[in-house]
Short mmCIF file of C-alpha atoms and ligand atoms in Angstrom, two decimals:
data_model
loop_
_atom_site.label_atom_id
_atom_site.label_comp_id
_atom_site.label_asym_id
_atom_site.label_seq_id
_atom_site.Cartn_x
_atom_site.Cartn_y
_atom_site.Cartn_z
CA MET A 136 0.00 0.00 0.00
CA HIS A 137 1.27 3.44 -0.80
CA ARG A 138 1.26 6.22 1.73
CA ASP A 139 2.22 9.79 1.23
CA HIS A 140 4.67 11.12 3.73
CA PRO A 141 2.87 13.44 6.15
CA VAL A 142 5.10 16.42 5.22
CA THR A 143 3.35 16.64 1.85
CA PHE A 144 0.17 17.55 3.73
CA PRO A 145 -1.87 19.65 3.27
CA GLY A 146 -1.01 20.86 -0.24
CA ARG A 147 -2.15 17.65 -1.90
CA HIS A 148 -5.66 17.83 -0.43
CA THR A 149 -7.41 19.92 -2.98
CA HIS A 150 -10.92 18.51 -3.25
CA GLY A 151 -12.85 18.70 -0.06
CA ALA A 152 -10.05 18.26 2.41
CA GLN A 153 -8.41 21.66 2.34
CA ALA A 154 -7.26 22.44 5.87
CA VAL A 155 -8.63 25.98 5.74
CA ARG A 156 -12.30 26.54 5.00
CA PRO A 157 -13.54 29.24 2.63
CA ASP A 158 -14.33 31.42 5.69
CA GLY A 159 -10.68 31.28 6.74
CA ARG A 160 -11.31 29.02 9.73
CA ARG A 161 -9.34 25.82 10.03
CA ARG A 162 -11.75 22.94 9.40
CA ALA A 163 -12.30 20.11 11.83
CA LEU A 164 -9.61 17.45 12.25
CA ARG A 165 -10.88 14.25 10.61
CA ILE A 166 -10.02 10.94 12.20
CA GLY A 167 -11.06 7.61 10.67
CA LEU A 168 -11.73 4.48 12.72
CA GLY A 169 -11.51 1.17 10.89
CA GLY A 170 -11.13 -2.47 11.80
CA PRO A 171 -12.80 -5.88 11.66
CA VAL A 172 -16.49 -6.40 12.48
CA GLY A 173 -17.28 -6.12 16.16
CA SER A 174 -13.81 -5.10 17.36
CA GLY A 175 -15.18 -2.07 19.21
CA LYS A 176 -15.15 0.82 16.73
CA THR A 177 -18.55 2.17 17.78
CA ALA A 178 -17.72 1.60 21.43
CA THR A 179 -14.52 3.63 20.90
CA VAL A 180 -16.40 6.43 19.14
CA ALA A 181 -19.01 6.54 21.91
CA ALA A 182 -16.38 6.58 24.66
CA LEU A 183 -14.34 9.26 22.83
CA CYS A 184 -17.43 11.44 22.52
CA ARG A 185 -18.22 11.09 26.23
CA THR A 186 -14.64 11.84 27.20
CA LEU A 187 -13.91 14.72 24.82
CA ARG A 188 -17.28 16.41 24.20
CA ASP A 189 -16.77 18.97 26.98
CA GLU A 190 -13.36 19.93 25.55
CA VAL A 191 -14.10 20.06 21.80
CA ALA A 192 -17.04 20.17 19.36
CA ILE A 193 -17.36 16.69 17.82
CA GLY A 194 -19.29 15.28 14.85
CA VAL A 195 -19.57 11.62 13.84
CA VAL A 196 -20.07 9.98 10.43
CA THR A 197 -20.90 6.26 10.49
CA ASN A 198 -20.63 3.89 7.52
CA ASP A 199 -23.06 1.10 8.30
CA ILE A 200 -23.13 -1.84 5.98
CA TYR A 201 -26.86 -2.35 5.70
CA THR A 202 -28.53 -0.63 8.61
CA ARG A 203 -28.28 2.54 10.64
CA GLU A 204 -27.28 0.37 13.60
CA ASP A 205 -24.14 2.31 14.58
CA ALA A 206 -25.69 5.74 14.12
CA ASP A 207 -28.75 4.62 16.07
CA PHE A 208 -26.59 3.21 18.88
CA LEU A 209 -24.82 6.55 19.24
CA LEU A 210 -28.17 8.37 19.19
CA ARG A 211 -29.77 6.02 21.73
CA ASN A 212 -26.83 6.43 24.03
CA ALA A 213 -27.07 10.18 23.60
CA VAL A 214 -23.33 10.61 23.26
CA LEU A 215 -23.94 13.61 20.99
CA PRO A 216 -26.96 15.65 19.86
CA ALA A 217 -28.67 14.09 16.83
CA GLU A 218 -27.56 16.82 14.42
CA ARG A 219 -23.92 15.89 15.11
CA ILE A 220 -24.32 12.30 13.85
CA THR A 221 -24.86 11.24 10.25
CA ALA A 222 -24.80 7.91 8.40
CA VAL A 223 -23.42 7.05 4.96
CA GLU A 224 -24.69 4.06 2.96
CA THR A 225 -21.99 2.00 1.35
CA GLY A 226 -23.63 -0.35 -1.19
CA ALA A 227 -22.24 -3.56 0.29
CA CYS A 228 -18.67 -2.30 -0.01
CA PRO A 229 -17.55 -0.50 3.15
CA HIS A 230 -13.91 -0.21 2.08
CA THR A 231 -14.87 1.39 -1.24
CA ALA A 232 -16.64 4.20 0.60
CA ILE A 233 -13.61 5.07 2.73
CA ARG A 234 -10.84 4.46 0.22
CA ASP A 235 -11.63 4.11 -3.50
CA ASP A 236 -14.65 6.40 -3.79
CA ILE A 237 -14.77 8.79 -0.87
CA SER A 238 -17.28 11.18 -2.43
CA ALA A 239 -20.25 10.23 -0.22
CA ASN A 240 -18.18 10.46 2.95
CA LEU A 241 -16.73 13.82 1.97
CA GLU A 242 -20.28 15.09 1.37
CA ALA A 243 -21.34 13.79 4.78
CA VAL A 244 -18.40 15.37 6.60
CA GLU A 245 -18.93 18.72 4.90
CA GLU A 246 -22.68 18.69 5.48
CA LEU A 247 -22.08 17.93 9.14
CA GLU A 248 -19.67 20.84 9.46
CA GLU A 249 -22.10 23.15 7.66
CA ALA A 250 -25.15 22.09 9.64
CA ALA A 251 -23.67 21.67 13.10
CA GLY A 252 -20.38 23.53 12.83
CA PRO A 253 -17.98 24.86 13.50
CA LEU A 254 -16.60 21.57 14.73
CA ASP A 255 -13.13 20.75 16.03
CA LEU A 256 -13.17 17.01 15.41
CA VAL A 257 -15.04 14.68 13.03
CA LEU A 258 -14.82 10.95 13.69
CA VAL A 259 -15.52 8.75 10.65
CA GLU A 260 -16.34 5.14 11.57
CA SER A 261 -15.89 2.61 8.78
CA GLY A 262 -18.22 -0.33 8.40
CA GLY A 263 -16.64 -3.45 9.88
CA ASP A 264 -14.38 -4.91 7.21
CA ASN A 265 -11.19 -6.90 6.81
CA LEU A 266 -7.54 -6.33 7.62
CA THR A 267 -6.82 -4.60 4.31
CA ALA A 268 -9.35 -1.77 4.77
CA THR A 269 -7.76 1.63 5.22
CA PHE A 270 -8.96 5.20 4.80
CA SER A 271 -7.96 7.44 1.93
CA HIS A 272 -5.76 10.39 2.87
CA GLY A 273 -8.22 12.46 0.85
CA LEU A 274 -10.89 11.73 3.46
CA VAL A 275 -9.17 11.71 6.86
CA ASP A 276 -6.12 13.31 8.41
CA ALA A 277 -5.33 10.36 10.63
CA GLN A 278 -6.66 6.87 11.15
CA VAL A 279 -7.12 4.47 14.01
CA PHE A 280 -7.32 0.73 13.42
CA VAL A 281 -9.25 -1.15 16.10
CA ILE A 282 -8.73 -4.89 16.56
CA ASP A 283 -9.63 -6.98 19.59
CA VAL A 284 -7.97 -9.77 21.53
CA ALA A 285 -10.88 -12.14 20.82
CA GLY A 286 -10.21 -12.09 17.08
CA GLY A 287 -7.05 -14.10 17.76
CA ASP A 288 -3.68 -13.01 19.13
CA ASP A 289 -2.08 -13.68 15.73
CA ILE A 290 -3.77 -10.65 14.08
CA PRO A 291 -0.83 -8.25 14.70
CA ARG A 292 1.56 -10.85 13.26
CA LYS A 293 -0.64 -11.26 10.16
CA GLY A 294 -0.27 -7.55 9.54
CA GLY A 295 -1.99 -5.99 6.54
CA PRO A 296 -2.33 -2.29 5.78
CA GLY A 297 -4.64 -1.54 8.72
CA VAL A 298 -2.37 -3.08 11.33
CA THR A 299 0.91 -1.90 9.83
CA THR A 300 0.14 1.63 8.66
CA ALA A 301 -2.67 3.07 10.83
CA ASP A 302 -1.56 6.11 12.80
CA LEU A 303 -2.78 4.39 15.96
CA LEU A 304 -3.42 0.69 16.53
CA VAL A 305 -5.93 -0.08 19.28
CA VAL A 306 -6.00 -3.61 20.68
CA ASN A 307 -9.36 -3.69 22.45
CA LYS A 308 -11.19 -6.03 24.86
CA THR A 309 -8.11 -6.84 26.92
CA ASP A 310 -10.57 -7.79 29.68
CA LEU A 311 -11.40 -10.87 27.59
CA ALA A 312 -7.79 -12.00 27.09
CA PRO A 313 -7.81 -14.61 29.91
CA TYR A 314 -11.04 -16.15 28.59
CA VAL A 315 -9.95 -16.50 24.97
CA GLY A 316 -6.36 -17.45 25.70
CA SER A 317 -4.82 -14.42 23.99
CA ASP A 318 -1.23 -13.53 24.86
CA LEU A 319 -1.11 -9.72 25.20
CA GLY A 320 2.69 -9.68 25.41
CA LEU A 321 2.93 -11.53 22.11
CA MET A 322 0.42 -9.14 20.50
CA ALA A 323 2.46 -6.17 21.71
CA ARG A 324 5.74 -7.59 20.36
CA ASP A 325 4.23 -8.52 17.00
CA ALA A 326 2.56 -5.11 16.67
CA LYS A 327 5.83 -3.34 17.41
CA ALA A 328 7.64 -5.47 14.84
CA GLN A 329 4.98 -4.71 12.21
CA ARG A 330 4.63 -1.01 12.94
CA GLY A 331 8.10 0.24 13.72
CA GLY A 332 7.68 3.39 15.75
CA LEU A 333 3.92 3.85 15.22
CA PRO A 334 1.92 3.81 18.47
CA VAL A 335 -0.11 0.88 19.84
CA VAL A 336 -2.48 1.05 22.80
CA PHE A 337 -4.32 -1.70 24.68
CA THR A 338 -7.84 -0.93 25.91
CA ALA A 339 -10.74 -2.47 27.80
CA LEU A 340 -13.59 -0.17 26.92
CA THR A 341 -15.89 -1.94 29.35
CA ARG A 342 -13.78 -0.57 32.23
CA PRO A 343 -14.21 2.99 33.52
CA GLY A 344 -11.78 5.32 31.76
CA GLY A 345 -10.88 2.49 29.39
CA VAL A 346 -10.69 4.77 26.37
CA GLY A 347 -8.12 7.00 28.12
CA PRO A 348 -5.08 6.11 25.97
CA VAL A 349 -7.03 6.69 22.74
CA ALA A 350 -8.44 9.98 24.04
CA ASP A 351 -4.92 11.14 24.93
CA TRP A 352 -3.69 10.30 21.44
CA VAL A 353 -6.62 12.23 19.91
CA ARG A 354 -5.82 15.22 22.14
CA GLY A 355 -2.26 15.15 20.83
CA ARG A 356 -3.46 15.13 17.21
CA LEU A 357 -5.89 17.95 17.94
CA ALA A 358 -3.16 20.09 19.47
CA ALA A 359 -0.92 19.49 16.44
CA TRP A 360 -3.79 20.19 14.05
CA ARG A 361 -4.59 23.52 15.69
CA THR A 362 -1.02 24.67 15.30
CA GLY A 363 -0.95 23.59 11.67
CA GLY A 364 0.86 20.27 11.95
CA THR A 365 -0.49 16.78 11.39
CA GLN A 366 1.39 14.71 13.92
CA MET B 362 -23.90 17.12 -33.00
CA GLN B 363 -23.03 20.80 -32.87
CA GLN B 364 -25.84 23.33 -32.87
CA PRO B 365 -25.08 26.88 -33.95
CA SER B 366 -27.11 28.26 -31.03
CA CYS B 367 -24.91 26.49 -28.48
CA PRO B 368 -21.53 27.78 -27.38
CA PRO B 369 -18.63 25.56 -28.43
CA PRO B 370 -16.94 23.56 -25.67
CA PRO B 371 -14.34 25.65 -23.85
CA SER B 372 -11.51 23.44 -25.03
CA ARG B 373 -11.33 20.58 -27.48
CA PRO B 374 -8.39 18.32 -26.85
CA ALA B 375 -8.40 15.03 -28.73
CA ALA B 376 -10.47 13.41 -26.06
CA ALA B 377 -11.81 10.00 -27.03
CA ALA B 378 -9.90 8.35 -24.21
CA ALA B 379 -11.59 10.62 -21.67
CA LEU B 380 -14.78 8.62 -22.27
CA LEU B 381 -13.06 5.59 -20.77
CA VAL B 382 -12.22 7.59 -17.67
CA LEU B 383 -15.72 9.03 -17.31
CA ALA B 384 -17.55 5.75 -17.91
CA ASP B 385 -15.23 3.64 -15.74
CA GLY B 386 -17.26 2.03 -12.97
CA ARG B 387 -14.46 2.99 -10.61
CA PHE B 388 -14.76 6.69 -11.37
CA PRO B 389 -15.11 8.01 -7.79
CA ALA B 390 -18.52 9.66 -8.01
CA GLY B 391 -20.58 7.55 -5.62
CA GLY B 392 -22.31 5.21 -8.06
CA HIS B 393 -21.09 2.08 -6.30
CA ALA B 394 -23.53 2.60 -3.42
CA HIS B 395 -26.60 2.70 -5.70
CA SER B 396 -28.41 -0.18 -7.39
CA GLY B 397 -30.61 1.78 -9.81
CA GLY B 398 -33.72 0.12 -8.43
CA ALA B 399 -32.26 -3.39 -8.65
CA GLU B 400 -32.27 -4.00 -4.90
CA ALA B 401 -36.02 -3.42 -4.73
CA ALA B 402 -36.56 -5.59 -7.82
CA VAL B 403 -34.49 -8.40 -6.33
CA ARG B 404 -36.43 -8.26 -3.07
CA ALA B 405 -39.73 -8.35 -4.98
CA GLY B 406 -38.58 -11.39 -6.92
CA ARG B 407 -38.53 -9.60 -10.26
CA ILE B 408 -34.80 -10.12 -10.76
CA THR B 409 -33.70 -13.67 -10.06
CA GLY B 410 -30.98 -14.34 -12.63
CA PRO B 411 -29.32 -13.17 -15.85
CA ASP B 412 -32.50 -13.23 -17.95
CA SER B 413 -34.59 -11.16 -15.59
CA LEU B 414 -31.60 -8.85 -15.04
CA GLU B 415 -31.50 -8.31 -18.79
CA ASP B 416 -35.25 -7.54 -18.89
CA PHE B 417 -34.86 -5.10 -16.02
CA CYS B 418 -31.88 -3.36 -17.64
CA ARG B 419 -33.61 -3.17 -21.01
CA GLY B 420 -36.63 -1.50 -19.41
CA ARG B 421 -34.46 0.94 -17.55
CA LEU B 422 -32.34 1.73 -20.62
CA HIS B 423 -35.34 2.68 -22.76
CA THR B 424 -36.98 4.82 -20.06
CA ALA B 425 -34.76 6.39 -17.39
CA GLY B 426 -31.73 5.65 -19.58
CA LEU B 427 -33.06 7.49 -22.61
CA VAL B 428 -34.02 10.52 -20.53
CA ALA B 429 -30.64 10.57 -18.79
CA ALA B 430 -28.80 10.17 -22.09
CA ALA B 431 -30.72 13.05 -23.69
CA LEU B 432 -30.11 15.33 -20.71
CA ALA B 433 -26.41 14.46 -20.75
CA ALA B 434 -26.12 14.99 -24.50
CA ALA B 435 -27.86 18.36 -24.23
CA ALA B 436 -25.63 19.49 -21.36
CA CYS B 437 -22.56 18.38 -23.28
CA ALA B 438 -23.74 20.29 -26.35
CA GLY B 439 -23.81 23.45 -24.24
CA LEU B 440 -27.52 23.95 -23.51
CA ASP B 441 -28.14 25.87 -20.29
CA PRO B 442 -27.53 23.29 -17.52
CA VAL B 443 -29.79 25.09 -15.06
CA GLU B 444 -32.68 24.81 -17.50
CA LEU B 445 -31.78 21.17 -18.13
CA ASP B 446 -31.79 20.62 -14.38
CA ALA B 447 -35.37 21.87 -14.21
CA ALA B 448 -36.24 19.61 -17.15
CA ALA B 449 -34.75 16.67 -15.22
CA ASP B 450 -36.80 17.57 -12.16
CA VAL B 451 -40.12 17.46 -14.00
CA ARG B 452 -39.16 14.14 -15.54
CA THR B 453 -38.53 12.55 -12.14
CA PRO B 454 -41.82 12.20 -10.23
CA SER B 455 -40.39 10.34 -7.21
CA PRO B 456 -39.00 12.70 -4.53
CA ALA B 457 -36.62 9.92 -3.42
CA LEU B 458 -35.20 9.63 -6.93
CA ARG B 459 -34.89 13.39 -7.27
CA ALA B 460 -32.94 13.49 -4.01
CA THR B 461 -30.75 10.61 -5.20
CA ALA B 462 -30.13 12.28 -8.58
CA ARG B 463 -29.07 15.53 -6.90
CA ARG B 464 -26.87 13.79 -4.35
CA LEU B 465 -25.13 11.79 -7.07
CA GLY B 466 -24.89 14.94 -9.18
CA ARG B 467 -23.09 16.67 -6.36
CA GLN B 468 -20.71 13.76 -5.87
CA LEU B 469 -20.01 13.63 -9.60
CA MET B 470 -19.44 17.37 -9.65
CA ARG B 471 -16.78 17.00 -6.97
CA ALA B 472 -14.98 14.32 -8.94
CA ALA B 473 -15.36 16.06 -12.29
CA ARG B 474 -14.01 19.36 -11.00
CA ALA B 475 -10.98 17.57 -9.63
CA VAL B 476 -10.38 15.66 -12.86
CA TRP B 477 -11.38 18.22 -15.55
CA PRO B 478 -11.39 21.66 -13.92
CA ALA B 479 -13.47 24.10 -15.98
CA PRO B 480 -15.19 27.44 -15.32
CA GLU B 481 -18.49 26.02 -16.62
CA LEU B 482 -18.43 23.26 -14.01
CA ALA B 483 -17.67 25.78 -11.29
CA ALA B 484 -20.56 27.94 -12.49
CA LEU B 485 -23.01 25.02 -12.40
CA ALA B 486 -21.79 24.01 -8.93
CA ALA B 487 -22.39 27.56 -7.75
CA ALA B 488 -25.84 27.71 -9.35
CA ARG B 489 -26.87 24.36 -7.82
CA PRO B 490 -24.92 24.07 -4.54
CA ARG B 491 -27.09 21.15 -3.33
CA GLY B 492 -26.35 19.35 -6.57
CA ALA B 493 -27.79 19.37 -10.09
CA HIS B 494 -29.35 16.18 -11.48
CA GLN B 495 -26.61 13.64 -12.14
CA PRO B 496 -27.15 13.27 -15.93
CA VAL B 497 -26.86 17.05 -16.35
CA VAL B 498 -23.60 17.07 -14.41
CA LEU B 499 -22.44 14.07 -16.43
CA GLY B 500 -23.03 16.01 -19.64
CA ALA B 501 -21.26 19.07 -18.27
CA ALA B 502 -18.35 16.88 -17.18
CA ALA B 503 -18.17 15.29 -20.63
CA ARG B 504 -18.09 18.78 -22.13
CA ALA B 505 -15.27 19.82 -19.79
CA ALA B 506 -13.41 16.67 -20.81
CA GLY B 507 -13.69 17.60 -24.48
CA LEU B 508 -16.11 14.76 -25.28
CA THR B 509 -19.00 14.87 -27.74
CA PRO B 510 -22.75 14.82 -26.93
CA HIS B 511 -22.83 11.30 -28.32
CA ASP B 512 -20.12 10.26 -25.86
CA ALA B 513 -22.10 11.83 -23.04
CA ALA B 514 -25.26 10.01 -24.09
CA LEU B 515 -23.41 6.69 -24.23
CA ALA B 516 -21.90 7.23 -20.78
CA ALA B 517 -25.27 8.18 -19.25
CA GLY B 518 -27.10 5.30 -20.90
CA TYR B 519 -24.41 2.80 -19.97
CA GLU B 520 -24.53 3.88 -16.36
CA THR B 521 -28.25 3.18 -16.14
CA VAL B 522 -27.58 -0.50 -16.90
CA SER B 523 -24.11 -1.09 -15.47
CA GLY B 524 -25.20 0.10 -12.01
CA PRO B 525 -27.99 -2.51 -11.64
CA ALA B 526 -25.80 -5.25 -13.15
CA THR B 527 -23.00 -4.66 -10.64
CA ALA B 528 -25.50 -4.44 -7.79
CA VAL B 529 -27.15 -7.73 -8.72
CA VAL B 530 -23.78 -9.47 -8.69
CA ARG B 531 -23.51 -8.41 -5.06
CA LEU B 532 -27.15 -8.98 -4.14
CA LEU B 533 -27.71 -12.39 -5.70
CA GLY B 534 -24.19 -13.70 -6.02
CA LEU B 535 -24.92 -13.76 -9.74
CA ASP B 536 -22.07 -15.07 -11.91
CA PRO B 537 -20.20 -11.86 -12.83
CA PHE B 538 -19.39 -13.19 -16.33
CA ARG B 539 -23.07 -13.64 -17.08
CA ALA B 540 -23.94 -10.23 -15.65
CA THR B 541 -21.30 -8.61 -17.87
CA ALA B 542 -22.56 -10.57 -20.86
CA VAL B 543 -25.96 -8.96 -20.26
CA LEU B 544 -24.33 -5.54 -20.64
CA ALA B 545 -22.62 -6.65 -23.84
CA ARG B 546 -25.90 -7.96 -25.28
CA LEU B 547 -27.54 -4.59 -24.58
CA GLY B 548 -24.76 -2.79 -26.47
CA GLY B 549 -26.66 -2.43 -29.73
CA GLU B 550 -29.71 -1.04 -27.97
CA LEU B 551 -27.51 1.36 -26.02
CA ASP B 552 -26.06 2.68 -29.29
CA GLU B 553 -29.57 3.17 -30.61
CA VAL B 554 -30.76 4.93 -27.42
CA ALA B 555 -27.71 7.20 -27.53
CA GLY B 556 -28.53 8.09 -31.13
CA ARG B 557 -32.10 9.02 -30.23
CA ALA B 558 -30.84 11.01 -27.24
CA VAL B 559 -28.44 13.03 -29.37
CA ALA B 560 -31.15 13.74 -31.92
CA ALA B 561 -33.50 14.94 -29.17
CA ALA B 562 -30.75 17.12 -27.70
CA GLY B 563 -30.29 18.62 -31.17
CA ARG B 564 -33.97 19.49 -31.38
CA ALA B 565 -33.88 20.93 -27.85
CA ALA B 566 -31.09 23.30 -28.87
CA THR B 567 -33.58 25.19 -31.03
CA GLY B 568 -36.96 24.05 -29.71
CA GLY B 569 -36.28 24.11 -25.95
CA THR B 570 -36.18 21.39 -23.30
CA GLY B 571 -39.73 20.32 -24.16
CA GLU B 572 -38.14 18.44 -27.08
CA LEU B 573 -36.30 16.12 -24.67
CA PRO B 574 -37.83 12.67 -24.10
CA ALA B 575 -39.97 12.16 -21.01
CA ALA B 576 -40.15 8.37 -20.93
CA SER B 577 -40.80 7.10 -17.45
CA ALA B 578 -40.81 3.76 -15.67
CA PRO B 579 -43.58 4.08 -13.08
CA LEU B 580 -42.60 0.92 -11.22
CA LEU B 581 -39.03 2.22 -10.76
CA GLU B 582 -40.46 5.44 -9.34
CA ILE B 583 -42.85 3.62 -6.99
CA THR B 584 -40.35 1.05 -5.72
CA ALA B 585 -37.75 3.80 -5.21
CA GLU B 586 -40.13 5.46 -2.75
CA ALA B 587 -40.66 2.20 -0.87
CA HIS B 588 -36.93 1.33 -0.92
CA ALA B 589 -36.00 4.69 0.56
CA ALA B 590 -38.07 3.80 3.62
CA TRP B 591 -36.63 0.32 4.21
CA PRO B 592 -34.88 0.17 7.59
CA THR B 593 -32.35 -2.37 6.29
CA ARG B 594 -30.81 -2.27 2.83
CA LEU B 595 -27.46 -2.69 1.14
CA PHE B 596 -27.78 0.12 -1.42
CA ALA B 597 -28.67 3.78 -0.99
CA SER B 598 -31.12 3.58 -3.90
N1 GTP C 178 -15.73 -7.32 26.83
C1 GTP C 178 -15.62 -6.26 26.06
N2 GTP C 178 -16.57 -6.01 25.14
C2 GTP C 178 -16.43 -4.91 24.35
C3 GTP C 178 -15.34 -4.02 24.48
N3 GTP C 178 -15.48 -3.04 23.57
C4 GTP C 178 -16.63 -3.32 22.89
N4 GTP C 178 -17.21 -4.43 23.36
C5 GTP C 178 -18.44 -5.05 22.89
O1 GTP C 178 -18.19 -5.63 21.61
C6 GTP C 178 -19.36 -5.57 20.81
C7 GTP C 178 -19.05 -4.91 19.49
O2 GTP C 178 -18.67 -3.57 19.73
P1 GTP C 178 -18.90 -2.40 18.68
O3 GTP C 178 -18.34 -1.17 19.26
O4 GTP C 178 -20.30 -2.40 18.22
O5 GTP C 178 -17.97 -2.96 17.51
P2 GTP C 178 -17.78 -2.33 16.04
O6 GTP C 178 -16.35 -2.51 15.72
O7 GTP C 178 -18.33 -0.98 15.99
O8 GTP C 178 -18.67 -3.33 15.19
P3 GTP C 178 -19.18 -3.14 13.67
O9 GTP C 178 -19.50 -1.70 13.47
O10 GTP C 178 -20.37 -4.04 13.58
O11 GTP C 178 -18.04 -3.61 12.82
C8 GTP C 178 -20.40 -4.83 21.62
O12 GTP C 178 -21.25 -5.74 22.23
C9 GTP C 178 -19.57 -4.07 22.64
O13 GTP C 178 -20.27 -3.80 23.83
C10 GTP C 178 -14.35 -4.32 25.49
O14 GTP C 178 -13.36 -3.61 25.65
N5 GTP C 178 -14.55 -5.44 26.21
MG1 MG C 179 -19.71 -0.15 14.63
#
């Protein structure tokens, strides 16, 4: 998979992702969350909203595969007002909508910013997919790949673009590790080997404050974004 | 087709290859999430295999396809796209399909402006910020790419059958070779529809948008309304 080096940002984003809006304001930082079905993407989005919503204005775009399940979950749990959450339909191909043809997601992000803005942060949740699904750099500024310990502790070793290149790898459901026989130490070593210096965090979202490490990483990206950087 | 009353395209590079780019199913303009009514037809049991897919596509080609092709040809020939947009509106009774056409038009506009930047595209985007009807944008994009009205008609007509065919491969697990063979078999009819569309666009250049075809497929309009209200579906339309 090809990746542009971050220093080329933001000049290459010319169609919907310009960092500065027509009104001169810096647009919201866009963070994508991808990963296999059921790994905890929506749970991460919900926990991030609860943790960060008093610090920054957040919007969420979900990419459900054939329902509005994720958007409805976020609405039911009242993590954000309804006008801050929108759903994109992906025609049975969730990875197409976040990578090969990002036009519907770009529309959704922009409409959200227009209707509910100004926003500081837009979280784009991908539909659950496979280990090769990554976000286009034309859609998001940074991406988080969420896997879980129950999917098998060999996932980091298997690698794939999500595991190896995401800006943050989240290994979720560590609370389940003893029950599914997953070796967290092995997962950490394999992830480090696959990702070089890129960060990895382990979470148990079911525990109070479980999203803390992800929230801290998002805060770091937000601070960099505000001052014009991307890291 | 080049009508004296229409302005010439802003630039005319040798552009035949641009048609391949514009008509490529992977052109990033949102089409992949739409089934062109095929999802509703599959659910209702009207599409069950290659033969019924061919019937469905043939019906769509000669109705919605002809209208789309004529609108695209007219926009490519340089007729006023805002007027054509109104003509598309009155030819689309279903509010759900009008919303879909505008949404897809807006997505196509984004892609087209990135690929073939042109003042005329920018002007249409400004005149219709919520999106013009997709076939009108398609024609304007073809014009910006230096294509002919006939090219635009072919691209618009092809899209009205390739969308459902791709969707049915996903919905029914239909053999992709047989689905593609359906598209090939419809090729002659597509050529013929494109020819009629270009002729109508030529008449519209002097006689106004009333000369454009207004063929409709009532069942597509009705099922689109129902589909838009389904709680669970794979395709946006
Ligand atoms: N035990 C445990 N369960 C979790 C944790 N995080 C999420 N879950 C549960 O895992 C299930 C799936 O979580 P979601 O957040 O819906 O997963 P997702 O990745 O959004 O799923 P899709 O969108 O369907 O791909 C839910 O029942 C969550 O409550 C965790 O840290 N520990
Ligand atoms: Mg989810």
